[in-house]
């Protein structure tokens, strides 16, 4: 068995068993972990679009918010089961991405700003279309996560297991896409999009597909969040929070890796909320900004590649010591 496979199995066992056993009794910390994984899931979707699609998005709040509203409204007004609503939320976010496909003609900052404009448009629609969305008053009494086989998924530990499963599923899908021939073509496009077109690669189609997959992932986490907090209003659902924190997390953890964005979200959010916030109640995010700058300067590839480098260096030193 490969070392990476063994590491993945150990990591999954620790995530599914060790974390609930160690922290399950601490409701506050578990709520922070759940929030960190929500941010990590959005960061993963953002990194997929940036790493494979080669597109920097400032508008993932659009997908997050659309997914949240579609799931909330389908369960509240149509009476759909929560998990069916969440799946529909992901599909709704992908549908929103289809509307954005014309902006694929844009490049660089123009694409990023165009996606950001769509996020503002959806926020305005959610505010003004009060007959459906509830307007600025929002949607109340959103159904909580269900009880399955006697286990309450609406509890902090239950919500943690649900969002962890969503994160693992999205990370697995990301890894399969990246290792496929489509992923190889997408990475080749980063060096020369014109050259890949010459050999028959439809770059626009592949980029559009990555936008849809990224939107679906972000919509899933938006839908989960709606059922986790049981309330939704436009300024929260389409908040810039769902853009800035995932981008910071992805860059800090290593956006060119699969686990890096999730690791970055867990580290960034938990350290900020549990340590910096208690030490510096006002302005604690300034310290986080300093850490991000330091990471970019000393390890531009992010935290996960840095840890791998340190681990390999330590293993090599131990091997030379025993040689």
mmCIF file of C-alpha atoms in Angstrom:
data_model
loop_
_atom_site.group_PDB
_atom_site.id
_atom_site.type_symbol
_atom_site.label_atom_id
_atom_site.label_comp_id
_atom_site.label_asym_id
_atom_site.label_seq_id
_atom_site.Cartn_x
_atom_site.Cartn_y
_atom_site.Cartn_z
ATOM 1 C CA UNK A 1 0.000 0.000 0.000
ATOM 2 C CA UNK A 2 1.339 3.418 -0.917
ATOM 3 C CA UNK A 3 2.421 5.766 1.855
ATOM 4 C CA UNK A 4 -0.047 8.414 0.640
ATOM 5 C CA UNK A 5 -2.901 5.891 0.837
ATOM 6 C CA UNK A 6 -1.943 4.886 4.379
ATOM 7 C CA UNK A 7 -1.779 8.559 5.378
ATOM 8 C CA UNK A 8 -5.212 9.202 3.862
ATOM 9 C CA UNK A 9 -6.756 6.265 5.740
ATOM 10 C CA UNK A 10 -5.238 7.412 9.035
ATOM 11 C CA UNK A 11 -6.407 10.977 8.406
ATOM 12 C CA UNK A 12 -9.955 9.812 7.672
ATOM 13 C CA UNK A 13 -10.076 7.619 10.778
ATOM 14 C CA UNK A 14 -8.842 10.513 12.892
ATOM 15 C CA UNK A 15 -11.402 12.873 11.357
ATOM 16 C CA UNK A 16 -14.365 10.503 11.751
ATOM 17 C CA UNK A 17 -13.475 8.937 15.096
ATOM 18 C CA UNK A 18 -10.842 10.885 17.027
ATOM 19 C CA UNK A 19 -12.318 14.367 16.596
ATOM 20 C CA UNK A 20 -15.863 13.491 17.793
ATOM 21 C CA UNK A 21 -14.494 11.474 20.703
ATOM 22 C CA UNK A 22 -12.069 14.198 21.772
ATOM 23 C CA UNK A 23 -14.211 17.290 21.129
ATOM 24 C CA UNK A 24 -17.794 16.018 20.968
ATOM 25 C CA UNK A 25 -18.600 17.151 24.515
ATOM 26 C CA UNK A 26 -17.426 20.714 23.801
ATOM 27 C CA UNK A 27 -20.305 22.254 21.862
ATOM 28 C CA UNK A 28 -18.542 25.561 21.234
ATOM 29 C CA UNK A 29 -15.395 24.035 19.766
ATOM 30 C CA UNK A 30 -17.423 21.612 17.646
ATOM 31 C CA UNK A 31 -19.445 24.524 16.246
ATOM 32 C CA UNK A 32 -16.149 26.210 15.324
ATOM 33 C CA UNK A 33 -14.931 23.035 13.608
ATOM 34 C CA UNK A 34 -18.181 22.771 11.624
ATOM 35 C CA UNK A 35 -17.850 26.421 10.536
ATOM 36 C CA UNK A 36 -14.228 25.796 9.544
ATOM 37 C CA UNK A 37 -15.226 22.835 7.369
ATOM 38 C CA UNK A 38 -17.960 24.888 5.676
ATOM 39 C CA UNK A 39 -15.325 27.476 4.784
ATOM 40 C CA UNK A 40 -12.976 24.659 3.790
ATOM 41 C CA UNK A 41 -15.565 23.199 1.422
ATOM 42 C CA UNK A 42 -16.053 26.540 -0.321
ATOM 43 C CA UNK A 43 -12.256 26.987 -0.412
ATOM 44 C CA UNK A 44 -11.972 23.565 -2.065
ATOM 45 C CA UNK A 45 -14.482 24.551 -4.743
ATOM 46 C CA UNK A 46 -12.653 27.851 -5.280
ATOM 47 C CA UNK A 47 -9.298 26.063 -5.583
ATOM 48 C CA UNK A 48 -10.716 23.583 -8.088
ATOM 49 C CA UNK A 49 -11.796 26.438 -10.347
ATOM 50 C CA UNK A 50 -8.473 28.226 -9.948
ATOM 51 C CA UNK A 51 -6.182 25.210 -10.170
ATOM 52 C CA UNK A 52 -7.898 23.258 -12.949
ATOM 53 C CA UNK A 53 -10.013 25.914 -14.622
ATOM 54 C CA UNK A 54 -7.310 28.574 -14.371
ATOM 55 C CA UNK A 55 -9.925 31.145 -13.301
ATOM 56 C CA UNK A 56 -9.806 33.349 -10.209
ATOM 57 C CA UNK A 57 -13.287 33.976 -8.822
ATOM 58 C CA UNK A 58 -14.371 36.768 -6.501
ATOM 59 C CA UNK A 59 -17.998 35.668 -6.674
ATOM 60 C CA UNK A 60 -18.314 32.270 -5.023
ATOM 61 C CA UNK A 61 -20.752 33.895 -2.606
ATOM 62 C CA UNK A 62 -23.218 33.740 -5.518
ATOM 63 C CA UNK A 63 -23.053 29.928 -5.643
ATOM 64 C CA UNK A 64 -23.067 29.625 -1.847
ATOM 65 C CA UNK A 65 -26.101 31.895 -1.517
ATOM 66 C CA UNK A 66 -28.074 30.377 -4.388
ATOM 67 C CA UNK A 67 -27.495 26.883 -3.011
ATOM 68 C CA UNK A 68 -28.631 28.009 0.434
ATOM 69 C CA UNK A 69 -31.810 29.672 -0.848
ATOM 70 C CA UNK A 70 -32.794 26.852 -3.216
ATOM 71 C CA UNK A 71 -32.425 24.246 -0.478
ATOM 72 C CA UNK A 72 -34.160 26.371 2.165
ATOM 73 C CA UNK A 73 -37.130 27.267 -0.061
ATOM 74 C CA UNK A 74 -37.545 23.755 -1.464
ATOM 75 C CA UNK A 75 -37.766 22.283 2.041
ATOM 76 C CA UNK A 76 -39.853 25.058 3.589
ATOM 77 C CA UNK A 77 -42.331 25.660 0.733
ATOM 78 C CA UNK A 78 -42.292 22.361 -1.148
ATOM 79 C CA UNK A 79 -41.752 20.062 1.825
ATOM 80 C CA UNK A 80 -38.810 18.191 0.309
ATOM 81 C CA UNK A 81 -36.540 16.145 2.611
ATOM 82 C CA UNK A 82 -33.471 18.019 3.785
ATOM 83 C CA UNK A 83 -30.904 15.957 1.890
ATOM 84 C CA UNK A 84 -32.960 16.182 -1.309
ATOM 85 C CA UNK A 85 -33.115 19.939 -0.786
ATOM 86 C CA UNK A 86 -29.358 20.111 -0.328
ATOM 87 C CA UNK A 87 -28.793 18.217 -3.578
ATOM 88 C CA UNK A 88 -31.227 20.552 -5.292
ATOM 89 C CA UNK A 89 -29.302 23.482 -3.794
ATOM 90 C CA UNK A 90 -26.116 22.245 -5.463
ATOM 91 C CA UNK A 91 -27.945 21.858 -8.770
ATOM 92 C CA UNK A 92 -29.429 25.345 -8.368
ATOM 93 C CA UNK A 93 -25.945 26.787 -7.917
ATOM 94 C CA UNK A 94 -24.790 24.933 -11.051
ATOM 95 C CA UNK A 95 -27.769 26.407 -12.915
ATOM 96 C CA UNK A 96 -26.701 29.861 -11.728
ATOM 97 C CA UNK A 97 -23.242 29.087 -13.127
ATOM 98 C CA UNK A 98 -24.797 28.288 -16.520
ATOM 99 C CA UNK A 99 -26.146 31.837 -16.583
ATOM 100 C CA UNK A 100 -22.569 33.031 -16.016
ATOM 101 C CA UNK A 101 -21.046 31.036 -18.894
ATOM 102 C CA UNK A 102 -20.862 34.065 -21.248
ATOM 103 C CA UNK A 103 -18.214 35.633 -18.985
ATOM 104 C CA UNK A 104 -15.822 32.770 -19.841
ATOM 105 C CA UNK A 105 -14.742 34.956 -22.750
ATOM 106 C CA UNK A 106 -13.163 37.288 -20.209
ATOM 107 C CA UNK A 107 -9.716 36.734 -18.749
ATOM 108 C CA UNK A 108 -7.931 37.524 -15.486
ATOM 109 C CA UNK A 109 -9.336 40.336 -13.345
ATOM 110 C CA UNK A 110 -12.175 40.968 -15.807
ATOM 111 C CA UNK A 111 -13.552 37.463 -15.228
ATOM 112 C CA UNK A 112 -13.132 37.806 -11.445
ATOM 113 C CA UNK A 113 -14.999 41.133 -11.379
ATOM 114 C CA UNK A 114 -17.764 39.826 -13.653
ATOM 115 C CA UNK A 115 -18.425 36.895 -11.292
ATOM 116 C CA UNK A 116 -18.419 39.332 -8.367
ATOM 117 C CA UNK A 117 -21.052 41.402 -10.171
ATOM 118 C CA UNK A 118 -23.241 38.303 -10.518
ATOM 119 C CA UNK A 119 -23.004 37.744 -6.754
ATOM 120 C CA UNK A 120 -24.344 41.256 -6.166
ATOM 121 C CA UNK A 121 -27.126 40.687 -8.702
ATOM 122 C CA UNK A 122 -28.271 37.516 -6.924
ATOM 123 C CA UNK A 123 -28.189 39.302 -3.560
ATOM 124 C CA UNK A 124 -30.392 42.066 -4.949
ATOM 125 C CA UNK A 125 -32.793 39.501 -6.438
ATOM 126 C CA UNK A 126 -33.030 37.686 -3.096
ATOM 127 C CA UNK A 127 -33.787 40.990 -1.381
ATOM 128 C CA UNK A 128 -36.342 42.310 -3.859
ATOM 129 C CA UNK A 129 -38.158 39.074 -4.718
ATOM 130 C CA UNK A 130 -39.830 39.086 -1.332
ATOM 131 C CA UNK A 131 -42.859 37.019 -2.399
ATOM 132 C CA UNK A 132 -40.563 34.010 -2.826
ATOM 133 C CA UNK A 133 -37.469 34.646 -0.711
ATOM 134 C CA UNK A 134 -38.970 36.659 2.123
ATOM 135 C CA UNK A 135 -36.906 39.666 1.106
ATOM 136 C CA UNK A 136 -34.712 41.352 3.688
ATOM 137 C CA UNK A 137 -36.636 39.522 6.423
ATOM 138 C CA UNK A 138 -35.187 36.264 5.212
ATOM 139 C CA UNK A 139 -36.424 32.683 5.556
ATOM 140 C CA UNK A 140 -37.244 31.420 9.050
ATOM 141 C CA UNK A 141 -37.780 27.948 10.482
ATOM 142 C CA UNK A 142 -35.646 26.166 7.900
ATOM 143 C CA UNK A 143 -35.806 22.419 8.642
ATOM 144 C CA UNK A 144 -32.849 21.080 10.594
ATOM 145 C CA UNK A 145 -30.778 18.081 9.585
ATOM 146 C CA UNK A 146 -32.799 14.878 10.156
ATOM 147 C CA UNK A 147 -32.388 12.032 12.632
ATOM 148 C CA UNK A 148 -31.036 8.899 10.915
ATOM 149 C CA UNK A 149 -31.112 5.500 12.643
ATOM 150 C CA UNK A 150 -31.681 7.225 15.956
ATOM 151 C CA UNK A 151 -28.699 9.564 15.547
ATOM 152 C CA UNK A 152 -29.529 13.279 15.550
ATOM 153 C CA UNK A 153 -27.632 14.859 12.681
ATOM 154 C CA UNK A 154 -28.796 18.289 13.856
ATOM 155 C CA UNK A 155 -26.503 17.986 16.897
ATOM 156 C CA UNK A 156 -23.020 19.503 16.699
ATOM 157 C CA UNK A 157 -21.393 16.097 16.303
ATOM 158 C CA UNK A 158 -24.002 15.034 13.721
ATOM 159 C CA UNK A 159 -23.546 18.239 11.723
ATOM 160 C CA UNK A 160 -19.782 17.735 11.878
ATOM 161 C CA UNK A 161 -20.073 14.234 10.402
ATOM 162 C CA UNK A 162 -22.370 15.480 7.625
ATOM 163 C CA UNK A 163 -20.150 18.400 6.592
ATOM 164 C CA UNK A 164 -17.052 16.201 6.881
ATOM 165 C CA UNK A 165 -18.657 13.663 4.534
ATOM 166 C CA UNK A 166 -19.512 16.433 2.066
ATOM 167 C CA UNK A 167 -15.907 17.661 2.212
ATOM 168 C CA UNK A 168 -14.474 14.165 1.689
ATOM 169 C CA UNK A 169 -16.840 13.524 -1.237
ATOM 170 C CA UNK A 170 -15.911 16.825 -2.911
ATOM 171 C CA UNK A 171 -12.190 16.213 -2.332
ATOM 172 C CA UNK A 172 -12.524 12.731 -3.872
ATOM 173 C CA UNK A 173 -14.350 14.158 -6.900
ATOM 174 C CA UNK A 174 -11.641 16.820 -7.242
ATOM 175 C CA UNK A 175 -8.892 14.171 -7.145
ATOM 176 C CA UNK A 176 -10.632 12.035 -9.782
ATOM 177 C CA UNK A 177 -11.078 15.010 -12.097
ATOM 178 C CA UNK A 178 -7.469 16.107 -11.646
ATOM 179 C CA UNK A 179 -6.089 12.629 -12.399
ATOM 180 C CA UNK A 180 -8.307 12.137 -15.478
ATOM 181 C CA UNK A 181 -7.308 13.077 -18.995
ATOM 182 C CA UNK A 182 -9.562 16.120 -18.637
ATOM 183 C CA UNK A 183 -7.466 17.246 -15.665
ATOM 184 C CA UNK A 184 -4.278 16.753 -17.658
ATOM 185 C CA UNK A 185 -5.688 18.870 -20.483
ATOM 186 C CA UNK A 186 -6.768 21.585 -18.040
ATOM 187 C CA UNK A 187 -3.321 21.764 -16.446
ATOM 188 C CA UNK A 188 -1.721 21.883 -19.884
ATOM 189 C CA UNK A 189 -3.913 24.872 -20.713
ATOM 190 C CA UNK A 190 -2.195 26.845 -17.940
ATOM 191 C CA UNK A 191 1.063 26.811 -19.915
ATOM 192 C CA UNK A 192 -0.449 27.558 -23.309
ATOM 193 C CA UNK A 193 -4.170 27.581 -24.007
ATOM 194 C CA UNK A 194 -3.557 28.231 -27.701
ATOM 195 C CA UNK A 195 -1.289 25.176 -27.955
ATOM 196 C CA UNK A 196 -3.914 22.886 -26.388
ATOM 197 C CA UNK A 197 -6.512 24.194 -28.812
ATOM 198 C CA UNK A 198 -4.241 23.271 -31.723
ATOM 199 C CA UNK A 199 -4.234 19.626 -30.608
ATOM 200 C CA UNK A 200 -8.030 19.580 -30.382
ATOM 201 C CA UNK A 201 -8.776 20.503 -26.754
ATOM 202 C CA UNK A 202 -11.981 22.503 -26.368
ATOM 203 C CA UNK A 203 -10.737 24.853 -23.667
ATOM 204 C CA UNK A 204 -13.987 26.799 -23.363
ATOM 205 C CA UNK A 205 -16.007 23.617 -22.801
ATOM 206 C CA UNK A 206 -13.596 22.334 -20.152
ATOM 207 C CA UNK A 207 -13.519 25.673 -18.347
ATOM 208 C CA UNK A 208 -17.303 25.783 -18.384
ATOM 209 C CA UNK A 209 -17.439 22.281 -16.903
ATOM 210 C CA UNK A 210 -15.087 23.293 -14.086
ATOM 211 C CA UNK A 211 -17.243 26.340 -13.367
ATOM 212 C CA UNK A 212 -20.322 24.107 -13.056
ATOM 213 C CA UNK A 213 -18.568 21.583 -10.793
ATOM 214 C CA UNK A 214 -17.132 24.357 -8.611
ATOM 215 C CA UNK A 215 -20.550 26.016 -8.341
ATOM 216 C CA UNK A 216 -22.231 22.719 -7.432
ATOM 217 C CA UNK A 217 -19.735 22.151 -4.608
ATOM 218 C CA UNK A 218 -20.122 25.659 -3.210
ATOM 219 C CA UNK A 219 -23.914 25.349 -3.469
ATOM 220 C CA UNK A 220 -23.859 22.118 -1.459
ATOM 221 C CA UNK A 221 -22.066 23.806 1.415
ATOM 222 C CA UNK A 222 -24.365 26.806 1.216
ATOM 223 C CA UNK A 223 -27.354 24.447 1.427
ATOM 224 C CA UNK A 224 -25.854 22.606 4.395
ATOM 225 C CA UNK A 225 -25.207 25.896 6.180
ATOM 226 C CA UNK A 226 -28.833 26.983 5.712
ATOM 227 C CA UNK A 227 -30.093 23.838 7.457
ATOM 228 C CA UNK A 228 -27.369 24.064 10.070
ATOM 229 C CA UNK A 229 -28.254 27.603 11.238
ATOM 230 C CA UNK A 230 -32.004 27.321 10.345
ATOM 231 C CA UNK A 231 -32.219 30.920 9.141
ATOM 232 C CA UNK A 232 -31.293 32.775 5.979
ATOM 233 C CA UNK A 233 -31.264 36.377 4.790
ATOM 234 C CA UNK A 234 -29.684 37.951 1.687
ATOM 235 C CA UNK A 235 -26.854 39.920 3.282
ATOM 236 C CA UNK A 236 -25.652 36.810 5.088
ATOM 237 C CA UNK A 237 -26.187 34.280 2.282
ATOM 238 C CA UNK A 238 -24.322 36.430 -0.267
ATOM 239 C CA UNK A 239 -21.865 37.985 2.175
ATOM 240 C CA UNK A 240 -18.304 38.746 1.063
ATOM 241 C CA UNK A 241 -17.309 36.469 3.961
ATOM 242 C CA UNK A 242 -17.944 33.522 1.634
ATOM 243 C CA UNK A 243 -15.376 34.956 -0.774
ATOM 244 C CA UNK A 244 -12.578 36.338 1.385
ATOM 245 C CA UNK A 245 -12.217 33.570 3.974
ATOM 246 C CA UNK A 246 -12.185 30.692 1.439
ATOM 247 C CA UNK A 247 -9.612 32.514 -0.702
ATOM 248 C CA UNK A 248 -7.408 33.177 2.342
ATOM 249 C CA UNK A 249 -7.807 29.555 3.455
ATOM 250 C CA UNK A 250 -7.002 28.142 0.007
ATOM 251 C CA UNK A 251 -3.889 30.283 -0.434
ATOM 252 C CA UNK A 252 -2.718 29.692 3.130
ATOM 253 C CA UNK A 253 -3.138 25.919 2.912
ATOM 254 C CA UNK A 254 -1.967 25.527 -0.681
ATOM 255 C CA UNK A 255 -4.569 25.995 -3.388
ATOM 256 C CA UNK A 256 -2.753 23.765 -5.894
ATOM 257 C CA UNK A 257 -3.259 20.754 -3.600
ATOM 258 C CA UNK A 258 -6.494 18.958 -2.744
ATOM 259 C CA UNK A 259 -6.287 18.899 1.053
ATOM 260 C CA UNK A 260 -4.515 22.265 1.315
ATOM 261 C CA UNK A 261 -7.648 24.480 1.142
ATOM 262 C CA UNK A 262 -9.422 22.400 3.807
ATOM 263 C CA UNK A 263 -6.342 22.332 6.044
ATOM 264 C CA UNK A 264 -5.928 26.067 5.541
ATOM 265 C CA UNK A 265 -9.547 26.722 6.532
ATOM 266 C CA UNK A 266 -9.290 24.624 9.687
ATOM 267 C CA UNK A 267 -6.015 26.229 10.758
ATOM 268 C CA UNK A 268 -6.905 29.807 9.792
ATOM 269 C CA UNK A 269 -10.414 29.818 11.238
ATOM 270 C CA UNK A 270 -9.739 27.878 14.430
ATOM 271 C CA UNK A 271 -6.531 29.735 15.266
ATOM 272 C CA UNK A 272 -8.255 33.053 14.617
ATOM 273 C CA UNK A 273 -11.417 32.267 16.608
ATOM 274 C CA UNK A 274 -9.966 30.228 19.470
ATOM 275 C CA UNK A 275 -6.597 31.951 20.023
ATOM 276 C CA UNK A 276 -6.246 35.360 18.381
ATOM 277 C CA UNK A 277 -9.791 36.439 19.213
ATOM 278 C CA UNK A 278 -9.334 35.644 22.901
ATOM 279 C CA UNK A 279 -5.994 37.466 23.031
ATOM 280 C CA UNK A 280 -7.009 40.440 20.865
ATOM 281 C CA UNK A 281 -10.821 40.826 20.898
ATOM 282 C CA UNK A 282 -10.650 43.868 18.597
ATOM 283 C CA UNK A 283 -8.541 43.703 15.461
ATOM 284 C CA UNK A 284 -7.578 40.045 15.876
ATOM 285 C CA UNK A 285 -7.819 39.504 12.100
ATOM 286 C CA UNK A 286 -4.816 41.790 11.632
ATOM 287 C CA UNK A 287 -2.648 39.027 13.094
ATOM 288 C CA UNK A 288 -4.210 36.617 10.636
ATOM 289 C CA UNK A 289 -3.291 38.974 7.809
ATOM 290 C CA UNK A 290 0.304 39.081 8.999
ATOM 291 C CA UNK A 291 0.423 35.267 9.071
ATOM 292 C CA UNK A 292 -0.946 35.088 5.542
ATOM 293 C CA UNK A 293 1.652 37.539 4.266
ATOM 294 C CA UNK A 294 4.398 35.568 6.021
ATOM 295 C CA UNK A 295 3.146 32.330 4.452
ATOM 296 C CA UNK A 296 3.087 33.884 0.968
ATOM 297 C CA UNK A 297 6.625 35.242 1.427
ATOM 298 C CA UNK A 298 8.275 32.161 2.975
ATOM 299 C CA UNK A 299 6.156 29.382 1.411
ATOM 300 C CA UNK A 300 4.288 30.644 -1.661
ATOM 301 C CA UNK A 301 2.881 27.162 -2.296
ATOM 302 C CA UNK A 302 1.100 27.125 1.056
ATOM 303 C CA UNK A 303 1.090 25.266 4.358
ATOM 304 C CA UNK A 304 0.536 21.695 3.127
ATOM 305 C CA UNK A 305 3.498 21.689 0.681
ATOM 306 C CA UNK A 306 5.620 23.212 3.471
ATOM 307 C CA UNK A 307 4.642 20.426 5.892
ATOM 308 C CA UNK A 308 5.381 17.798 3.252
ATOM 309 C CA UNK A 309 8.797 19.333 2.626
ATOM 310 C CA UNK A 310 9.596 19.421 6.337
ATOM 311 C CA UNK A 311 8.399 15.842 6.803
ATOM 312 C CA UNK A 312 10.466 14.552 3.887
ATOM 313 C CA UNK A 313 13.511 16.450 5.139
ATOM 314 C CA UNK A 314 13.096 14.950 8.608
ATOM 315 C CA UNK A 315 12.620 11.444 7.196
ATOM 316 C CA UNK A 316 15.728 11.850 5.042
ATOM 317 C CA UNK A 317 17.754 13.043 8.040
ATOM 318 C CA UNK A 318 16.595 10.061 10.110
ATOM 319 C CA UNK A 319 17.537 7.714 7.278
ATOM 320 C CA UNK A 320 21.028 9.188 7.013
ATOM 321 C CA UNK A 321 21.399 8.979 10.778
ATOM 322 C CA UNK A 322 20.674 5.235 10.842
ATOM 323 C CA UNK A 323 22.675 4.526 7.672
#
